[in-house]
Amino acid sequence: MKGTRAYISLEIKQQLAVVSFKNISAQEIEGDILRLTERFVRGDSSRSTEGSGLGLAIAKSFAELQNENFVIETDGDLFKVWVSFPIIESE
């Protein structure tokens, strides 16, 4: 959304790299937030010109293929996603 900010952070927790993404949506996200990870589902039902509704579905599928954790949460108009990956030490 124009004029807002997106936040990305990386933390190390118990041999996991945890990446968090936080963003403010144009309006409060209501309903079943788990549906947002389905293909062609948009968080803002009034939006018809931007996005295909595939981004979260692709991100979740990628994380699952890697046997990683993908968590999505909303708090009013604040949208949050966490993805965690194990830290693998190279030889």
Tab-separated table of C-alpha atoms in Angstrom, residues 28-90:
chain	number	residue	atom	x	y	z
A	28	GLU	CA	-8.448	-5.157	7.987
A	29	ILE	CA	-8.137	-8.778	6.873
A	30	GLU	CA	-11.153	-10.752	7.999
A	31	GLY	CA	-12.205	-14.356	7.733
A	32	ASP	CA	-10.092	-17.488	7.587
A	33	ILE	CA	-6.529	-16.254	7.161
A	34	LEU	CA	-5.330	-19.751	6.234
A	35	ARG	CA	-7.274	-19.340	2.980
A	36	LEU	CA	-4.769	-16.622	2.010
A	37	THR	CA	-2.243	-19.359	1.230
A	38	GLU	CA	-4.576	-20.956	-1.328
A	39	ARG	CA	-4.052	-20.214	-4.999
A	40	PHE	CA	-5.803	-17.144	-6.450
A	41	VAL	CA	-7.092	-15.937	-3.058
A	42	ARG	CA	-6.534	-12.262	-2.260
A	43	GLY	CA	-6.678	-10.702	1.183
A	44	ASP	CA	-8.452	-7.625	-0.166
A	45	SER	CA	-11.568	-8.774	-1.989
A	46	SER	CA	-12.161	-5.306	-3.439
A	47	ARG	CA	-8.833	-5.378	-5.284
A	48	SER	CA	-9.112	-6.465	-8.896
A	49	THR	CA	-6.171	-4.825	-10.680
A	50	GLU	CA	-3.092	-5.926	-8.728
A	51	GLY	CA	-1.722	-9.349	-7.879
A	52	SER	CA	-2.815	-12.795	-8.872
A	53	GLY	CA	-3.245	-14.299	-5.421
A	54	LEU	CA	-0.352	-16.716	-5.992
A	55	GLY	CA	2.474	-15.237	-3.899
A	56	LEU	CA	1.620	-16.778	-0.520
A	57	ALA	CA	0.631	-20.088	-2.131
A	58	ILE	CA	4.038	-20.301	-3.817
A	59	ALA	CA	5.902	-19.291	-0.636
A	60	LYS	CA	4.031	-21.861	1.457
A	61	SER	CA	4.571	-24.610	-1.136
A	62	PHE	CA	8.291	-23.807	-1.293
A	63	ALA	CA	8.616	-23.958	2.498
A	64	GLU	CA	6.690	-27.239	2.665
A	65	LEU	CA	8.841	-28.797	-0.074
A	66	GLN	CA	11.880	-27.965	2.056
A	67	ASN	CA	10.147	-29.448	5.153
A	68	GLU	CA	10.204	-26.022	6.766
A	69	ASN	CA	7.749	-24.125	8.936
A	70	PHE	CA	5.461	-21.456	7.382
A	71	VAL	CA	3.175	-19.457	9.701
A	72	ILE	CA	0.734	-16.723	8.714
A	73	GLU	CA	-1.076	-14.394	11.123
A	74	THR	CA	-3.015	-11.142	11.047
A	75	ASP	CA	-3.736	-8.539	13.687
A	76	GLY	CA	-6.294	-6.120	12.286
A	77	ASP	CA	-4.574	-4.577	9.267
A	78	LEU	CA	-1.111	-5.926	10.217
A	79	PHE	CA	-0.159	-8.959	8.160
A	80	LYS	CA	2.641	-11.265	9.446
A	81	VAL	CA	4.428	-14.303	7.991
A	82	TRP	CA	7.230	-16.370	9.532
A	83	VAL	CA	9.354	-18.922	7.714
A	84	SER	CA	11.991	-20.925	9.578
A	85	PHE	CA	14.881	-22.934	8.156
A	86	PRO	CA	17.425	-25.093	9.972
A	87	ILE	CA	20.947	-23.760	10.060
A	88	ILE	CA	23.216	-26.220	8.301
A	89	GLU	CA	26.898	-25.878	9.033
A	90	SER	CA	29.156	-26.519	6.060
